[in-house]
Every structure is written in structure tokens, then in C-alpha cells.
Coordinates of C-alpha atoms in Angstrom, one line a residue:
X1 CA 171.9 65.6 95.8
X2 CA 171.6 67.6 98.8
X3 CA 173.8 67.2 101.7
X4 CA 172.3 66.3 104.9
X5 CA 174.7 68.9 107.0
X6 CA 173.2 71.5 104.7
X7 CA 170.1 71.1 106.4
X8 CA 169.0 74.9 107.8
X9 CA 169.4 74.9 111.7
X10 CA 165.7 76.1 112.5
X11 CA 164.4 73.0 109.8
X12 CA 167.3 70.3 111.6
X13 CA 164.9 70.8 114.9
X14 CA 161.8 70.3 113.1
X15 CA 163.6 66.7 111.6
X16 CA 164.2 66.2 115.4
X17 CA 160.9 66.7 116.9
X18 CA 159.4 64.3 113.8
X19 CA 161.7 61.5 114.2
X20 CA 161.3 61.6 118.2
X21 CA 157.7 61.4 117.7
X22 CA 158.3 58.5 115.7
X23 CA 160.3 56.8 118.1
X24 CA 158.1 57.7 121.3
X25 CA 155.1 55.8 119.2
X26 CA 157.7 52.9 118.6
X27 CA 159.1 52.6 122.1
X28 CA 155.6 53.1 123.9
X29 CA 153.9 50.9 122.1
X30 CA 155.6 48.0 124.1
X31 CA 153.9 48.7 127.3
X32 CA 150.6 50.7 126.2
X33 CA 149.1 47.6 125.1
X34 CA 150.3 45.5 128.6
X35 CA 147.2 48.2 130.5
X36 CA 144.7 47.1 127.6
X37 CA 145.2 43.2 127.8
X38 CA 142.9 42.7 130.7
X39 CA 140.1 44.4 128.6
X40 CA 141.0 43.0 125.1
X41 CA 141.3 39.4 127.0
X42 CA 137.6 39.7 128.3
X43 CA 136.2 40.6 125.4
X44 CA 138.0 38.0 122.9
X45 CA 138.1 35.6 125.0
X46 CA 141.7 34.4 125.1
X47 CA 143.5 32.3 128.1
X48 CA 146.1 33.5 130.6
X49 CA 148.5 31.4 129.0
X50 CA 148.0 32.3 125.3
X51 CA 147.8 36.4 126.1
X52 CA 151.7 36.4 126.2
X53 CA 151.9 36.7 122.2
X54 CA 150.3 39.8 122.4
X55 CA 153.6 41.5 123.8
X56 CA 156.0 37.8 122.3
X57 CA 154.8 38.7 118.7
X58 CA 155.7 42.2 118.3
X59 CA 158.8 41.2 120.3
X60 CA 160.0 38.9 117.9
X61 CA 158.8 40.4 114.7
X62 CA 160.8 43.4 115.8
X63 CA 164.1 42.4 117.7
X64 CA 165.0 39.8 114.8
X65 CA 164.5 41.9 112.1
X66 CA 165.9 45.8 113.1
X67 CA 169.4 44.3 111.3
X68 CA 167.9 44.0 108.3
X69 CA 165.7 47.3 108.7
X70 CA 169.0 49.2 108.9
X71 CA 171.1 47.6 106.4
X72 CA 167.7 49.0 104.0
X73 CA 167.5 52.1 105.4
X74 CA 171.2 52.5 104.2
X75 CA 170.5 50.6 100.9
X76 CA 167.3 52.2 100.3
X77 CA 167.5 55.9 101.9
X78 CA 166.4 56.6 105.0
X79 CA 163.5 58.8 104.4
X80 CA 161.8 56.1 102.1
X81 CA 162.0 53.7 104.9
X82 CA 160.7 56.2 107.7
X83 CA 158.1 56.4 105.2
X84 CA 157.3 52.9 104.8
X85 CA 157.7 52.5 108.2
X86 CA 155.1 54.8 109.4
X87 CA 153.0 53.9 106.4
X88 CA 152.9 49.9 107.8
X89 CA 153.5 50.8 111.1
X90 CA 150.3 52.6 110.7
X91 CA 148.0 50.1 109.0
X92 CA 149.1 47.0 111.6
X93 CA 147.7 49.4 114.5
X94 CA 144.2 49.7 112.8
X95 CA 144.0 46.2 112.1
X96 CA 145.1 45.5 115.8
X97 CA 142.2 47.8 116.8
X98 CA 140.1 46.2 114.8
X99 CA 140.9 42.9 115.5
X100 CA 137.8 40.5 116.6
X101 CA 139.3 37.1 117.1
X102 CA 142.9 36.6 119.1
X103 CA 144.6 35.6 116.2
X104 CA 144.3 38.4 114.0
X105 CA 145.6 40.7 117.0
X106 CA 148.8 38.6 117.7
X107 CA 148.9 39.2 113.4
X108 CA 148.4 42.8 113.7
X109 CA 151.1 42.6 117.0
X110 CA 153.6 41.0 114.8
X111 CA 153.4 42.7 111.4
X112 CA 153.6 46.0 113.9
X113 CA 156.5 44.9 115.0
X114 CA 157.9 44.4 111.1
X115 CA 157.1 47.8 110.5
X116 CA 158.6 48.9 113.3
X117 CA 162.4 47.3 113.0
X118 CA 161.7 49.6 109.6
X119 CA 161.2 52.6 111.2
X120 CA 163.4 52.8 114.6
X121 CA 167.1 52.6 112.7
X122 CA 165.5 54.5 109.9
X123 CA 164.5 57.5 112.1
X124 CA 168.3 57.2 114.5
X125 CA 170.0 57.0 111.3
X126 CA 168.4 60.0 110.2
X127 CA 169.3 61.7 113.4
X128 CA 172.8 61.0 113.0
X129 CA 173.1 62.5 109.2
X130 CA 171.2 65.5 110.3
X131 CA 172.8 66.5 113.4
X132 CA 176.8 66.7 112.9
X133 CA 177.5 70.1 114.8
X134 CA 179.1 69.0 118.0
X135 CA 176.9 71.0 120.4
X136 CA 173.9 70.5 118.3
X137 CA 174.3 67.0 118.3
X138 CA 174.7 66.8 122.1
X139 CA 171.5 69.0 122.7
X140 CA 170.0 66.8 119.7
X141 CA 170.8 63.1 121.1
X142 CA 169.5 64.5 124.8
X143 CA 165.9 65.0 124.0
X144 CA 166.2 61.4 121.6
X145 CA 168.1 59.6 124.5
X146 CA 165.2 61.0 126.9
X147 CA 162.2 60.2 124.5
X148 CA 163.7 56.5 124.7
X149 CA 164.4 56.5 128.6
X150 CA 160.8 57.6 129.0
X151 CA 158.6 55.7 126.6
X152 CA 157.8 53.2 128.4
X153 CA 156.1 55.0 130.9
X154 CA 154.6 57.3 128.5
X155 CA 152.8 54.4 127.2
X156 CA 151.7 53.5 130.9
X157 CA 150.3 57.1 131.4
X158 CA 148.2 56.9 128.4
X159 CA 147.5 53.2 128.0
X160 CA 146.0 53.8 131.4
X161 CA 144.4 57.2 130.3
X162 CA 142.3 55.3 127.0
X163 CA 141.5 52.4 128.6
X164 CA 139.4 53.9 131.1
X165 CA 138.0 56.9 128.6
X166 CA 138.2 55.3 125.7
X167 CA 138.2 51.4 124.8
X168 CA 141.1 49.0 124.8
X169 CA 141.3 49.6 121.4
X170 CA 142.5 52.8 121.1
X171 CA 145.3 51.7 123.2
X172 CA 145.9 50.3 118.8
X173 CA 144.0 53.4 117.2
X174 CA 146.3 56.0 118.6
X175 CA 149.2 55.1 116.9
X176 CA 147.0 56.0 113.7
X177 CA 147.0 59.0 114.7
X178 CA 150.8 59.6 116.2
X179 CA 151.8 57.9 112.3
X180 CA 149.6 60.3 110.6
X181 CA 151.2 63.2 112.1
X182 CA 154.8 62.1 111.5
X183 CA 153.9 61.3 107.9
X184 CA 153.2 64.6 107.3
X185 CA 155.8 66.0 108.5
X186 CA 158.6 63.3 107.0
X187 CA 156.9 64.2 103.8
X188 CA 157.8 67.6 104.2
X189 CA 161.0 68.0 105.9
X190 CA 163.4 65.0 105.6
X191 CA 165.9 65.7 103.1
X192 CA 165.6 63.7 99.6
X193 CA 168.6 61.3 100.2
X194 CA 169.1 58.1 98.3
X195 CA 170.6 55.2 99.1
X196 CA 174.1 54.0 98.6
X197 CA 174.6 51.9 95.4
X198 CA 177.8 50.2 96.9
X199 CA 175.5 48.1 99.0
X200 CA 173.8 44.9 98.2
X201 CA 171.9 42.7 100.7
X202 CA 174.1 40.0 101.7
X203 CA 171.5 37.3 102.1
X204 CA 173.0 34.9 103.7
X205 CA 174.4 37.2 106.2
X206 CA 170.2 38.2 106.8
X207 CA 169.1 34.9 107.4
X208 CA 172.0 34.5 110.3
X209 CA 171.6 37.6 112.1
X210 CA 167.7 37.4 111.4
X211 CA 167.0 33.4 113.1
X212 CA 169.5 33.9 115.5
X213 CA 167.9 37.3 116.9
X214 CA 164.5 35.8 116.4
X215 CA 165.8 32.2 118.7
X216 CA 167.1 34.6 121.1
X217 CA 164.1 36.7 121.7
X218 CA 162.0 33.5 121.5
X219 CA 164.0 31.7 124.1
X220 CA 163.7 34.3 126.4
X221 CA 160.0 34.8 126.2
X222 CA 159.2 31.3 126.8
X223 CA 161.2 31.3 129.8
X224 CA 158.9 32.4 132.5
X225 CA 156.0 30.5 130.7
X226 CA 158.0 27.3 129.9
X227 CA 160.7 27.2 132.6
X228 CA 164.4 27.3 131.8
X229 CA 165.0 24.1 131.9
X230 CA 162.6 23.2 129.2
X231 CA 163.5 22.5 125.4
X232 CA 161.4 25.6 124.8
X233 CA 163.4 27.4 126.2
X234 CA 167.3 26.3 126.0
X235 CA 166.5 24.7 123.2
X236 CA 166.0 27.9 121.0
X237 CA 168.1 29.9 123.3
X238 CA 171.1 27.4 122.1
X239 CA 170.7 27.7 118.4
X240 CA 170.4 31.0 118.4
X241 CA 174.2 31.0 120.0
X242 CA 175.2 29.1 116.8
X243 CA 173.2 31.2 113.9
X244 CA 174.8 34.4 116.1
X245 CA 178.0 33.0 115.5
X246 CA 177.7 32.0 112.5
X247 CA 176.7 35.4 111.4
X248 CA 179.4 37.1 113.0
X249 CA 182.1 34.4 111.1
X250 CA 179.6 35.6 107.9
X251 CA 180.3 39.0 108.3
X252 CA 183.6 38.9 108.7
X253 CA 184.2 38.0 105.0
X254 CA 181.1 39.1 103.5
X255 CA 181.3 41.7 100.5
X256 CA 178.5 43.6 101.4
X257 CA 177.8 43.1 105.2
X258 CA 174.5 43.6 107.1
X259 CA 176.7 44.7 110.3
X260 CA 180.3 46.0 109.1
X261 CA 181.7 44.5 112.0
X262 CA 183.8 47.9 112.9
X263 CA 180.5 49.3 113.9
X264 CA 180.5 47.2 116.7
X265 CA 184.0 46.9 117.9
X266 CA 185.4 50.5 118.1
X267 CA 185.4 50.6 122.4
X268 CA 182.8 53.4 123.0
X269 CA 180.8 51.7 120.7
X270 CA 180.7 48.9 121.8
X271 CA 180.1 50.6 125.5
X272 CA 177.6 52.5 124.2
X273 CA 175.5 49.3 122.7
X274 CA 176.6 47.1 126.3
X275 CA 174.9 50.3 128.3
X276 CA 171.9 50.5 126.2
X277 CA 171.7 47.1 126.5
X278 CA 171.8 47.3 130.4
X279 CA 169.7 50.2 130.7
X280 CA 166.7 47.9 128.5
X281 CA 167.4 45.1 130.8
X282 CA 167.4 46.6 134.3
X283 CA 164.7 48.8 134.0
X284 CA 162.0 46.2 133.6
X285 CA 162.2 46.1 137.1
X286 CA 160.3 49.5 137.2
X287 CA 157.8 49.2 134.3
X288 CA 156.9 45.7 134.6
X289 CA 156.8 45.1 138.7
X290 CA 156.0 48.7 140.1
X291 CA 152.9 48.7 137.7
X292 CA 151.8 45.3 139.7
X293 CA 152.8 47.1 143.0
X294 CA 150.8 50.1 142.5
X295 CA 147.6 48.1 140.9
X296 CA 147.3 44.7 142.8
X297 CA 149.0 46.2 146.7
X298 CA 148.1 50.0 146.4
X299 CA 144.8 49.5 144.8
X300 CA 145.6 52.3 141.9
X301 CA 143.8 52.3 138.9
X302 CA 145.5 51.5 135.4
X303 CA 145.0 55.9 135.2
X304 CA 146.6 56.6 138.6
X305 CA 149.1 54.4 137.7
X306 CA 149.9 56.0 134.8
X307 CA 150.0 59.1 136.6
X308 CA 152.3 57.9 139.5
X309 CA 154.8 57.4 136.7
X310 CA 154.9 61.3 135.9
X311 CA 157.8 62.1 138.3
X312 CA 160.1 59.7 136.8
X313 CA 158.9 61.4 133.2
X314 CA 160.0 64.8 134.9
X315 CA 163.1 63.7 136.3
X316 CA 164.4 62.3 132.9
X317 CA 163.3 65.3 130.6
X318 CA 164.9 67.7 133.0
X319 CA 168.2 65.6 133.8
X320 CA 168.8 64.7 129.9
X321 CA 169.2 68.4 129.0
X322 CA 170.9 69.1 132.3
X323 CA 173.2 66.3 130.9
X324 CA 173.4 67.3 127.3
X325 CA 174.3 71.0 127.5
X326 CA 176.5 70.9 130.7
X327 CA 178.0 67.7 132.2
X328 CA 178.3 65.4 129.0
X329 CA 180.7 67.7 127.2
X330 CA 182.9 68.3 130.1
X331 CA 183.1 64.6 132.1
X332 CA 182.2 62.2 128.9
X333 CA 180.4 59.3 129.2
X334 CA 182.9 56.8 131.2
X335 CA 182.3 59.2 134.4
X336 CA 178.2 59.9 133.5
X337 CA 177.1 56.5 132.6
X338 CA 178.2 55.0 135.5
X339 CA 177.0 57.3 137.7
X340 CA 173.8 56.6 136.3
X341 CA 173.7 53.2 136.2
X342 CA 174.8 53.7 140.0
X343 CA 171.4 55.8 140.5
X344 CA 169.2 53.7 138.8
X345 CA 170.6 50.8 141.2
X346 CA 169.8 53.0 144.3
X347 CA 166.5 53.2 143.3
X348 CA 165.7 49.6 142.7
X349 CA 167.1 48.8 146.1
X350 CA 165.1 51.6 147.6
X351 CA 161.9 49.6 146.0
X352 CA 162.7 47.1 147.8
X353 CA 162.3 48.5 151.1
X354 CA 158.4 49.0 150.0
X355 CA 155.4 47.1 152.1
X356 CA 151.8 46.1 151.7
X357 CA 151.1 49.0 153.7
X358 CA 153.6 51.6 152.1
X359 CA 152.1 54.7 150.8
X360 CA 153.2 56.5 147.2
X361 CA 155.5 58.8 148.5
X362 CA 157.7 56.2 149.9
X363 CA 158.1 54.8 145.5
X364 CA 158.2 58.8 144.7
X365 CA 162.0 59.1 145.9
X366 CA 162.9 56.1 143.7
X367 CA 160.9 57.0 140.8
X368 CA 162.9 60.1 140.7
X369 CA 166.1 58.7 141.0
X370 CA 165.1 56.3 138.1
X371 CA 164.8 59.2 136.1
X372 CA 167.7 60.7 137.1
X373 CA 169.1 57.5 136.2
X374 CA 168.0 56.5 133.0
X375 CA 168.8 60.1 131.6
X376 CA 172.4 59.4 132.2
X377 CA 172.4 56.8 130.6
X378 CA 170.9 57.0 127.7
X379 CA 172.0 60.5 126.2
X380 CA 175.2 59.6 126.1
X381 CA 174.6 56.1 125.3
X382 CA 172.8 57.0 121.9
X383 CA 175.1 59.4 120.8
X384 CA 178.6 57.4 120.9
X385 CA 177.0 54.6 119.9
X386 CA 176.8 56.6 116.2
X387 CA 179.8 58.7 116.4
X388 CA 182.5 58.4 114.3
X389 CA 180.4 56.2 112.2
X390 CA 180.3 56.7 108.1
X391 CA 176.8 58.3 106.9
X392 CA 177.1 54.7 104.6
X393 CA 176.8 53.1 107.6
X394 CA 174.5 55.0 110.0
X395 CA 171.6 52.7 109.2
X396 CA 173.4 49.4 110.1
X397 CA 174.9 51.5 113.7
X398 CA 171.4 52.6 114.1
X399 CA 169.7 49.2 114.5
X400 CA 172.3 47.7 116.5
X401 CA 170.9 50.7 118.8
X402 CA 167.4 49.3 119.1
X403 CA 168.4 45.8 119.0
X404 CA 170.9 46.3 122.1
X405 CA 167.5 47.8 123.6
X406 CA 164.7 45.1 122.4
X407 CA 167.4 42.4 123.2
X408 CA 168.1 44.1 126.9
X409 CA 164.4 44.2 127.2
X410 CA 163.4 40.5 126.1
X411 CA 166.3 39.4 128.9
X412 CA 164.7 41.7 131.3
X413 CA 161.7 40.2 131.3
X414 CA 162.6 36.6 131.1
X415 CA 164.8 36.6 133.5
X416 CA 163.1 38.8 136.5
X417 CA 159.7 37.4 135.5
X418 CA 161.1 33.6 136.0
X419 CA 163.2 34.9 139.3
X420 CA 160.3 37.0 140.4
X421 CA 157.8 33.7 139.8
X422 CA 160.2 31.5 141.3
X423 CA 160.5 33.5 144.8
X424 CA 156.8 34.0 145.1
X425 CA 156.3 30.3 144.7
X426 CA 159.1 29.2 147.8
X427 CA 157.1 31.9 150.1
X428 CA 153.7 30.7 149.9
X429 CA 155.6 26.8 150.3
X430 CA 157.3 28.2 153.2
X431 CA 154.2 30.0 154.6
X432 CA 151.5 27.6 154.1
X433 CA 148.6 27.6 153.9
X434 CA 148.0 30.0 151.3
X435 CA 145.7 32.7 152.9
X436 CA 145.3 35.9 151.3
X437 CA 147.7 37.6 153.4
X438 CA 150.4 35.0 152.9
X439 CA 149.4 35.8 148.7
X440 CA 149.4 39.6 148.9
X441 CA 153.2 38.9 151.2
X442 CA 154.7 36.5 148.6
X443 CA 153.8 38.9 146.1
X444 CA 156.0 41.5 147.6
X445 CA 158.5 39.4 148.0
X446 CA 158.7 38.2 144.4
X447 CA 158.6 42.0 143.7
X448 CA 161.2 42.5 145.7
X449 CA 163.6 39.5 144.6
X450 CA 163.2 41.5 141.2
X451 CA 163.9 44.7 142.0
X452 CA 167.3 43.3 143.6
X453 CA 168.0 41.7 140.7
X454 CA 167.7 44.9 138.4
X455 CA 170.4 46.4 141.0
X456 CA 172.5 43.7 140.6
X457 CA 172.1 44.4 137.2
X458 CA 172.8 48.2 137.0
X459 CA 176.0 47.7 139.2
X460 CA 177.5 45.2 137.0
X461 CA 176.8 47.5 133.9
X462 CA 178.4 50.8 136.1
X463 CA 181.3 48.1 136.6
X464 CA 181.5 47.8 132.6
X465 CA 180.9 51.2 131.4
X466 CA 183.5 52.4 134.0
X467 CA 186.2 50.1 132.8
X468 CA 185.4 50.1 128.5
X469 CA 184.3 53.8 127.5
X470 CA 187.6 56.0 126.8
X471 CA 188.4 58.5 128.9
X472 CA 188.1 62.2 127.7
X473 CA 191.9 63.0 126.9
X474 CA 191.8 59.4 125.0
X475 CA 188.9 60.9 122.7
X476 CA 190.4 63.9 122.1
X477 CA 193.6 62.3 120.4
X478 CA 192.1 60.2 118.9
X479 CA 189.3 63.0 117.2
X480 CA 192.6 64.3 116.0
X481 CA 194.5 61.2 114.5
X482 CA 191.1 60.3 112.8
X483 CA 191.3 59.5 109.2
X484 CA 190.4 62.0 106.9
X485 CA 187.0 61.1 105.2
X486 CA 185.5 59.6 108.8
X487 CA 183.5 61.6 111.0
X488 CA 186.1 62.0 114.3
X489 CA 184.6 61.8 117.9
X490 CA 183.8 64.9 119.5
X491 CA 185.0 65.8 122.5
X492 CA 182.5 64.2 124.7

């Protein structure tokens, strides 16, 4: 059996551009298919109050079971289940393409999202095995962190590119084609690494972590739909505290652990997951609102809206390398993460100085600084949250990477939706009657109550990553206390 640090240097970057593309299909797919709804709800037919499953199912399906998708990437190997991954990953995006009643595309939504709680710690996990030079590594987890920080809007850019040249089903189709090209090249160049035959699946440990992540997410998404104070809502949102603690009580004297319970508590870790967490959370307020801003007040199409996204895509590729090579391996990530958190807070309240008569270049300063943001963040986030971690366990760190992201981002939305609904509502009751000018005003305003929000957000995470990451002389120490047969922190 090879060893995964024997990988050749020029082959290692070839792993990393197959396992980013993997992820970019992954994270864009859960806002490409928000600019094809309008045309897939015409022509199937479904109601405004049943097209939320379209984006709920592939939620759920793929925040409750990423647990369980590392602890078999680690059982299994991780190249088999990047495999599988893309494989399945692959087939539920033709069936969603070709999907001709509602229900079989909320099928193909969900079983995507299966497939894809198989493939997102599978591919990080891989990451981490691959790339265990310290400077490689950095340069490595800067381009991964970015790819994350930027998918979202990726997926607006060419969501809004297919549904206008294309058909909304292509929105579906494409990730045929991403999968087909990531195939080829797993097949080729990820190392032939089994899995570990120490682990078994703890099963009762599965169903815990599974329902309660699958109550959460579900409580959340019925929230702006439901209302918080409905059983729908707190009612799911409630049990899912219980099966969550339950499963952390389960793991704590469990043989064979799903989440080795280490992974989560070591400080920078655990800052690392909190920030990502944040970071998912928060920047709703950009993807979700600003694409209503730009299409229902500017007037832009869903392919100029894509487009007005572009800067922020700019902003994060160049800032994430900037970040990587230079300012992450002097000043660490208790100076950097805040900092960004700080600039992605700037730009929400800078959204909120926008009008029904505002122009694009007064969002382009913000966009930028979102980028600028979010490439602070994340880099640094994504690599400490796997450092220091045993290659046993890099499946099992790995997941509790893209569930402290899916989670943030099912929060996110619940909560700004239900805040952003609630405002809009107390403005046209203040400003009756309900003229279209009052409409297109309380709009903005429930944009705007959002994008405060997200601030509030960001500031309170700076607060948190300032006070729990280590500082830089703290990690150096302890890089050379750490026990032999343990990968030590690196310097940054």
C-alpha cells in the first residue's frame, strides 16, 4: 500500500484541481437550481408553496447524512466513495433533468443530495491525506477554501447563463457533465487507498447524529413557510436538540465512533468548524437577497445577475492566494479570520444603504468586499479544521466541514427569510394601502432588515474567532510537544 505523502508533487496538483471540481459541482448546485425554479415551476406545474422541496430535499438528504458519508469514506477508502459519489451524484442529476412530474424532481433533489454527503468529506478527506507539506498545504487549502467561498455564485453565473441559452434542465444536465470529467480523472489519479479495518459503523451512533441533523435542517426550512411558532417548526427543531445530545452522550462511549469526539474539541478546531459555520450562515444575505435586489428592483436578467456576481468571484480567487502564500503563514488565523468576518460585515451594512433607484456600482464596492471577506475566512477555516487530525480520521473531520457549512446555510435561510418576511409585512401594515410603490419599498426594507442581520451575524463570529483560535506562539509549542504518531500543527 502506497502512502498518500508519496504522491509525486506535479500529480498532488492534478488530485487538487479533481477534487475542487468535485466540490465546485457540490457546493453550486445549491443555488443553480434556485435561477431554474421559475421555469421548471411553469412547466410542471407546481405551487408557490410546494417549490420549497426543490432546495428542502437536497437540504436534508445532504446535511443529515455527511456524518455518515465520512465515517465510510474512512471505513471504506476515500477514493471508492469519491467514486460512488460522483457515480450517484451523477445519475440523480439526469433523473432531475428528466424529471416530468414534481415529484420525481424533489426524488432526484434528494437522492442528489445522498450522493452528495458521499462525495464532499470523501473529496476534503482526500485533500487532507494528499497535501501534508506545510507550504503546499497552505497553497492547497487556498484554492479549496476559495472554490467553497465562491460556489454559490458560480452557480448563479451559470444557472443564469443555461436558463436563458439552454432550458431549465440543464441547470440538472451539467452536473453530468462536471461528474463525467471528475470520474475520469479520480480513476486515474487518486491513490489506491483502502480503508481502515479498525472501524466499524457504530449504528446506533448513525441513527443519532443522522435524525438529529435531518430535525435540525427540517426545522429550519419550515420556518419561514410554517412560522416559528408552529409545531412544524419548534416541534422538529426540539427533538433534534435531544437526538443531538443523545449522540454526543453516544459517542462518548462508543467503540467505534461516527465523530471521535477529539475531532471536535481541540480549540482551532472547533474555531475552525464555528467560522465555517458563520461564514455559511451570514452569507445568505448576499446570495439569497441581492439576487432578489438585482432581478425584482434593478430589473436584471437571471444572466446579468449572474454576471453582477463576477467581481465578488474575482475578489475571492485573488484574496485566497494573497492569503494562502503570504498573510496566513505569518499572522494565523485568530488575526485573519476575524478580519474577514469584519469585512464581510462592512459589506452587508453597506447593502443596506442601497435604494429602488440605486445603480450597480453602488452593490460593486460591497460585492468586492464580500469577496475579500469570504476568502479570509474560509482558507484558513478549511485548513485547521483538518490539522493535526489522524489520516484514520480525516473522513469523520472532513464531514463535520460540510456539515458546519450545510447547517450554517439551513440557519441562514430560515432565519433571514422569516426576519426578512416579517419586516416586509409591518411596512406595507404601516404604509397602507398597498400600492406598488409602497410593495417595491417594503421589499427593500425586508432586504435590508436581512442584510443587518448577516452583519450582526459576521460580528458576533469575528467576536468568537478572535477570542477561541490560538495564537501563533501557542501553535508553535504545541507543533512541538505533539505526540509522536499525530500529524502536529503547522505553524499557521
Amino acid at each position: 500500500m502506497s502512502s498518500p505523502t508519496a504522491t509525486p508533487a506535479r500529480r498532488r496538483w492534478w488530485v487538487l484541481a479533481t477534487v475542487a471540481l468535485a466540490q465546485l459541482m457540490v457546493v453550486l448546485d445549491a443555488t443553480i437550481v434556485n435561477i431554474a425554479m421559475p421555469s421548471a415551476q411553469a412547466e410542471l406545474g407546481f405551487s408557490d408553496n410546494d417549490r420549497q422541496w426543490i432546495v428542502t430535499a437536497y437540504a436534508l438528504a445532504f446535511g443529515s447524512l455527511l456524518l455518515l458519508g465520512g465515517r465510510l469514506s474512512d471505513m471504506l477508502g476515500r477514493r471508492r466513495m469519491f467514486l460512488i459519489g460522483l457515480v450517484g451524484f451523477a445519475i440523480a442529476s439526469a433523473l432531475g433533468g428528466a424529471a416530468s412530474s414534481f415529484e420525481l424532481l424533489v426524488a432526484a433533489r434528494a437522492l442528489q443530495g445522498v450522493f452528495g454527503a458521499a462525495l464532499a468529506p470523501a473529496a476534503l478527506s482526500v485533500l487532507t491525506i494528499t497535501f501534508t507539506v506545510p507550504a503546499e498545504r497552505g497553497r492547497a487549502f487556498g484554492i479549496f477554501g476559495a472554490i467553497a467561498g465562491m460556489g454559490g455564485a458560480i452557480g448563479l453565473l451559470l444557472g443564469g447563463y443555461l436558463t436563458e441559452n439552454f432550458d431549465w434542465r440543464w441547470n440538472l444536465y451539467v452536473n453530468v457533465v462536471i461528474a463525467a470529467v471528475a470520474l475520469i480523472a479520480g480513476l486515474i489519479l487518486l491513490p489506491r487507498i483502502g480503508g481502515s479495518a479498525e472501524h466499524r459503523l457504530d449504528l446506533p451512533g448513525v441513527l443519532l447524529g443522522t435524525t438529529g441533523l435531518f430535525a435540525l435542517v427540517f426545522g429550519f426550512s419550515q420556518a419561514e413557510p410554517q412560522g416559528w411558532d408552529s409545531v412544524a417548526t419548534w416541534g422538529p427543531l426540539a427533538a433534534s436538540v435531544l437526538l443531538l445530545v443523545g449522540f454526543v452522550i453516544r459517542q462518548r462511549t462508543a467503540a467505534h465512533a461516527v465523530l471521535p469526539l477529539g475531532v471536535l474539541l481541540d480549540r482551532d478546531r472547533g474555531a475552525s468548524f464555528l467560522s465555517i459555520l458563520v461564514a455559511g450562515s451570514g452569507m445568505f444575505g448576499v446570495f439569497l437577497f441581492l439576487t432578489y435586489y438585482l432581478q425584482s428592483t434593478l430589473g436584471f436578467s437571471p444572466m446579468r445577475t449572474g454576471v453582477a456576481f463576477l467581481p465578488m468571484v474575482v475578489s475571492i480567487i485573488i484574496t485566497a492566494q494573497i492569503q494562502s502564500n503570504l498573510l496566513i503563514p505569518r499572522f494565523g488565523p485568530k488575526l485573519l479570520v476575524p478580519i474577514g468576518m469584519t469585512l464581510a460585515a462592512t459589506a452587508m451594512f453597506s447593502f443596506t444603504l442601497l435604494e429602488t433607484h440605486s445603480s450597480y456600482l453602488h452593490v460593486l464596492p460591497g460585492l468586492i468586499l464580500m469577496g475579500m471577506g469570504m476568502a479570509s475566512i474560509m482558507p484558513a477555516s478549511f485548513q485547521l479544521a483538518t490539522l493535526g487530525v489522524e489520516q484514520r480520521l480525516a473522513g469523520a473531520a472532513s464531514a463535520l466541514v460540510s456539515t458546519s457549512q450545510q447547517v450554517g446555510g439551513a440557519i441562514g435561510t430560515a432565519l433571514l427569510n422569516t426576519l426578512a418576511a416579517t419586516a416586509a409585512s409591518a411596512y406595507v401594515a404601516d404604509h397602507a394601502p398597498a400600492t406598488p410603490q409602497v410593495l417595491a419599498e417594503a421589499a427593500l426594507h425586508s432586504f435590508d432588515t436581512a442584510y443587518a442581520w448577516s452583519a450582526g451575524i459576521f460580528l458576533g463570529g469575528a467576536v468568537l474567532a478572535g477570542v477561541l483560535f490560538r495564537r501563533r506562539s501557542d501553535r508553535l509549542t504545541r507543533q512541538a510537544t505533539a505526540p509522536v504518531g499525530l500529524e502536529p500543527a503547522i505553524a499557521h
